[in-house]
mmCIF file of C-alpha atoms in Angstrom:
data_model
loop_
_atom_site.group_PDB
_atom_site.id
_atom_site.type_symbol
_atom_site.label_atom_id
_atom_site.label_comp_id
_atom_site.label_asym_id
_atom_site.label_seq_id
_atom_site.Cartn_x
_atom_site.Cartn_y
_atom_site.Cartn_z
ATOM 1 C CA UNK A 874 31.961 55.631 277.940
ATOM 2 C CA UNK A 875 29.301 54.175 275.549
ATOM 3 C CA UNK A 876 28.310 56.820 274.088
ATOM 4 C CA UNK A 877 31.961 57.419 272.812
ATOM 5 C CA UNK A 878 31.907 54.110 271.744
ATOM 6 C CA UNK A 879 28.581 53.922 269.813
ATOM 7 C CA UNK A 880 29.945 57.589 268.134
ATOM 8 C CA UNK A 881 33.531 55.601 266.968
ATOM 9 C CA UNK A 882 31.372 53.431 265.527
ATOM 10 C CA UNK A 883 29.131 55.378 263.721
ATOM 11 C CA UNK A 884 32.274 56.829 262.424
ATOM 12 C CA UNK A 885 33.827 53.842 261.457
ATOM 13 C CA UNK A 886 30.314 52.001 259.817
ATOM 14 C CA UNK A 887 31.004 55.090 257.059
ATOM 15 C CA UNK A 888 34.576 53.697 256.054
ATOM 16 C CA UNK A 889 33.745 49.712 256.572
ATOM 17 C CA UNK A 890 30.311 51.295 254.143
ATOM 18 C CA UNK A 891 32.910 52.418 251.252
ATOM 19 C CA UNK A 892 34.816 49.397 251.696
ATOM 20 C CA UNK A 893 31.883 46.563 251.465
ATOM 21 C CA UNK A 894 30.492 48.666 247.943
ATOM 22 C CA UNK A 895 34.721 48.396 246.700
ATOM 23 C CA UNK A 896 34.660 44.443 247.754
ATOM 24 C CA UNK A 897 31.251 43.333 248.953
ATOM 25 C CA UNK A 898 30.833 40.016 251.100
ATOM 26 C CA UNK A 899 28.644 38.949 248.257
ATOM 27 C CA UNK A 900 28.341 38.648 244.316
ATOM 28 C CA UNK A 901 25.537 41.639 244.127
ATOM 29 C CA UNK A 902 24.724 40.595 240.366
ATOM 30 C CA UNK A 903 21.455 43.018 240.064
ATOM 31 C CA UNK A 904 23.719 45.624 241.324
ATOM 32 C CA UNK A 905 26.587 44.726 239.132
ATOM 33 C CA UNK A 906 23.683 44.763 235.739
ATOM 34 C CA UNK A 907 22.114 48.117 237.172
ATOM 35 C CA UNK A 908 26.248 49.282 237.064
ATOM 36 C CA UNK A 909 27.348 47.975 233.521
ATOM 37 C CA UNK A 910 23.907 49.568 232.557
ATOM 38 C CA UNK A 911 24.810 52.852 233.960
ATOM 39 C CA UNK A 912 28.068 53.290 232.526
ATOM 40 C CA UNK A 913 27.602 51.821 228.803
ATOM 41 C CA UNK A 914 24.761 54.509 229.046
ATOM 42 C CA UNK A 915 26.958 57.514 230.596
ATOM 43 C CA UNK A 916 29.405 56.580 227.604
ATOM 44 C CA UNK A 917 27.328 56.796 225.018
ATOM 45 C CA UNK A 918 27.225 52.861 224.205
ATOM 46 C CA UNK A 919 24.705 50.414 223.886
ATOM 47 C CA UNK A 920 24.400 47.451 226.356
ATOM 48 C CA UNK A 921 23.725 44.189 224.034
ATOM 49 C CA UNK A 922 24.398 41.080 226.349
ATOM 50 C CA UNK A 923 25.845 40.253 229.564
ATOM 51 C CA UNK A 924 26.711 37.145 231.267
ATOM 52 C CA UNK A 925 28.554 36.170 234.408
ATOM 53 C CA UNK A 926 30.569 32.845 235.027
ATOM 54 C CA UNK A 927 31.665 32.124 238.864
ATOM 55 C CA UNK A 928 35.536 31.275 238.482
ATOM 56 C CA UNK A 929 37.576 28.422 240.187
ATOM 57 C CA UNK A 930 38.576 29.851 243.615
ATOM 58 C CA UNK A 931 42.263 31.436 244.193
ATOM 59 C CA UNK A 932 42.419 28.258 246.789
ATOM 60 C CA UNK A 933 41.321 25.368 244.159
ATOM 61 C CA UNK A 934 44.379 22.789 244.135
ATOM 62 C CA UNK A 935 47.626 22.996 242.621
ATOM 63 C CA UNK A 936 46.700 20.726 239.880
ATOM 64 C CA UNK A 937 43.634 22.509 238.623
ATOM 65 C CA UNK A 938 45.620 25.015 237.715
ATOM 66 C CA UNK A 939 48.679 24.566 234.785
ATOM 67 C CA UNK A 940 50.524 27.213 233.828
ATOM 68 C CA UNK A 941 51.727 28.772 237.375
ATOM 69 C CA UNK A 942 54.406 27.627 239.596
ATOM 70 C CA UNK A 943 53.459 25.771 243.164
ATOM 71 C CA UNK A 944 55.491 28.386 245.550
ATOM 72 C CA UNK A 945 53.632 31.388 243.817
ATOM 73 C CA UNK A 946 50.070 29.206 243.960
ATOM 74 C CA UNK A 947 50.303 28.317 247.579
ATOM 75 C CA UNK A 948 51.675 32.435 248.668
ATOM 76 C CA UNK A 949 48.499 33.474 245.740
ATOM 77 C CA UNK A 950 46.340 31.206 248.466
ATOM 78 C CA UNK A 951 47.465 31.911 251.789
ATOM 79 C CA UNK A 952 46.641 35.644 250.603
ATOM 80 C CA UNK A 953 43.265 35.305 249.174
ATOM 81 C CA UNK A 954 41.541 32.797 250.990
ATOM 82 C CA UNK A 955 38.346 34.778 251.273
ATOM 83 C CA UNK A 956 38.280 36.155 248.003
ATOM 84 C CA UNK A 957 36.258 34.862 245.028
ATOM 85 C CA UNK A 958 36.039 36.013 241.337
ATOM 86 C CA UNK A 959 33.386 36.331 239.149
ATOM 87 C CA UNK A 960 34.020 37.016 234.934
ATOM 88 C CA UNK A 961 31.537 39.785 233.250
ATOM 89 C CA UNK A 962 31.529 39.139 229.587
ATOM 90 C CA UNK A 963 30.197 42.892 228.475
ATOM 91 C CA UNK A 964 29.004 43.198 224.619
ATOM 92 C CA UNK A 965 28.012 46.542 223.799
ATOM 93 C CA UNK A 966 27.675 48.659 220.601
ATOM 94 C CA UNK A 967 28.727 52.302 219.513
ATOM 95 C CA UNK A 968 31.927 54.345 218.953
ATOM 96 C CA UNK A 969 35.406 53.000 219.745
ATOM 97 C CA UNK A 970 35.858 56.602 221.296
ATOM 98 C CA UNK A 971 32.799 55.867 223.436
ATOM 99 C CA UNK A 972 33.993 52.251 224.422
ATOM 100 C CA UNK A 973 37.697 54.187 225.482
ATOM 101 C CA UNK A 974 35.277 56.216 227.530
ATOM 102 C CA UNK A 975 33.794 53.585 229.008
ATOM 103 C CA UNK A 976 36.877 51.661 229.760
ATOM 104 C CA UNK A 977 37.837 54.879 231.516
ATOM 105 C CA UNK A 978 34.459 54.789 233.254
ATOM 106 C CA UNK A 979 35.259 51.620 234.660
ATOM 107 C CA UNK A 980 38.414 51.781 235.866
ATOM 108 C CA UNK A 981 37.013 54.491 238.070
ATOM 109 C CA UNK A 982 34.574 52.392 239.206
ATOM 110 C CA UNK A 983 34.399 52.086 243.103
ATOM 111 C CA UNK A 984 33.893 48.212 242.610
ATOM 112 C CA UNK A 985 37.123 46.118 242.860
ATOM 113 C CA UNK A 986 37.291 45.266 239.018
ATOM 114 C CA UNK A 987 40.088 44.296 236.064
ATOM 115 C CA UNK A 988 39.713 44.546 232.814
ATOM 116 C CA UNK A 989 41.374 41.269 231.539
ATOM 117 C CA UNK A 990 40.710 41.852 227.582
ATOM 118 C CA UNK A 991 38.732 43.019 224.823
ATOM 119 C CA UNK A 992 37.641 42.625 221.402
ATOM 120 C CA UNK A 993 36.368 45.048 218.921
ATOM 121 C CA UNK A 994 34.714 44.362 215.921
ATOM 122 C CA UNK A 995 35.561 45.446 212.210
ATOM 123 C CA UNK A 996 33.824 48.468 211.442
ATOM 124 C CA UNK A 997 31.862 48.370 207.951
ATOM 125 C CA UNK A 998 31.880 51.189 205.586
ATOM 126 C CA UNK A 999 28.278 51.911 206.000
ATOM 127 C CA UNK A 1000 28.551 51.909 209.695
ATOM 128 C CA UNK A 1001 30.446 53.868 212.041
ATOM 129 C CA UNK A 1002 29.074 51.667 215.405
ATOM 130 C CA UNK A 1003 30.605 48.311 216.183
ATOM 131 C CA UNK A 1004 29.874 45.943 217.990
ATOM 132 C CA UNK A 1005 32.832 45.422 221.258
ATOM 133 C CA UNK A 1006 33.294 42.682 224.216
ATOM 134 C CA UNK A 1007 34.896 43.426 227.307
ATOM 135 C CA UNK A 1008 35.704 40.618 229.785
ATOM 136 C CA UNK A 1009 36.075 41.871 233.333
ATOM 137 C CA UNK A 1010 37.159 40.179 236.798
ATOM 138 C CA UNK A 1011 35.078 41.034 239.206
ATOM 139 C CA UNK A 1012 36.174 40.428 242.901
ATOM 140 C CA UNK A 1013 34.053 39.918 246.211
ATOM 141 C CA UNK A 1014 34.789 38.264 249.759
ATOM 142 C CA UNK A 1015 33.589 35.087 251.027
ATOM 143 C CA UNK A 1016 33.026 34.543 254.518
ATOM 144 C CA UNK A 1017 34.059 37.789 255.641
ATOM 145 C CA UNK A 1018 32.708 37.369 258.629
ATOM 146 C CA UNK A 1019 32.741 33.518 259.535
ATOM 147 C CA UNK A 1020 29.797 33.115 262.651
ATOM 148 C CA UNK A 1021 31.181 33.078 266.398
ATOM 149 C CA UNK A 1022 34.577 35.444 265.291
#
């Protein structure tokens, strides 16, 4: 009946909910800054600068890309078509216990994320904060749902 069917999918709209916030079918930058700003906060750090640079996409050619083989390029494309990657280059300030905690924080994050590297500052003898950069891949669809499918 309909009414079974409009109840499946209010049940289902709850898991497709979880899954757009883990890999959205957009970029969501002010809620990506309103995020980094959260958890720098909850861990005790300071949020300096942030900056986001739209990467090449997984399905650019072969050539634009060096240092992988073709085989593993073209099976990388045929399973990412739809997804694009964005890079967060996070400075913040504080502890390097509180940065750990934030690298923690992030990995729990519910947004599809990797931390690709980081940098951390010498500390000075008059200063127990430094000053840390963590660059982050940040992954979202495109096209998820292409019009008429």
């Amino acid at each position: 009946s309909i009414q079974s069917l409009v109840a499946e999918y209010g049940e289902k709209q709850a898991e497709l909910a979880v899954l757009d916030d883990a890999l959205p079918t957009a970029a969501r930058i002010p809620e990506l800054l309103a995020n980094f700003d959260a958890l720098t906060f909850q861990s005790g750090l300071l949020l300096n600068d942030i900056s986001f640079t739209l990467l090449p996409d997984f399905d650019a050619p072969a050539e634009d890309r060096v240092d992988t083989t073709a085989l593993f390029l073209e099976e990388l494309k045929s399973q990412t078509k739809n997804l694009r990657t964005m890079q967060a280059n996070v400075r913040v300030r504080g502890t390097y216990i509180n940065f750990k905690t934030f690298l923690a924080t992030l990995e729990q994050n519910l947004r599809v994320m990797d931390v690709q590297g980081y940098n951390v500052d010498q500390q000075t003898a008059e200063d127990t904060a430094q000053d840390m950069e963590v660059i982050v891949h940040i992954y979202y669809q495109k096209n998820a749902n292409p019009p008429g499918k």
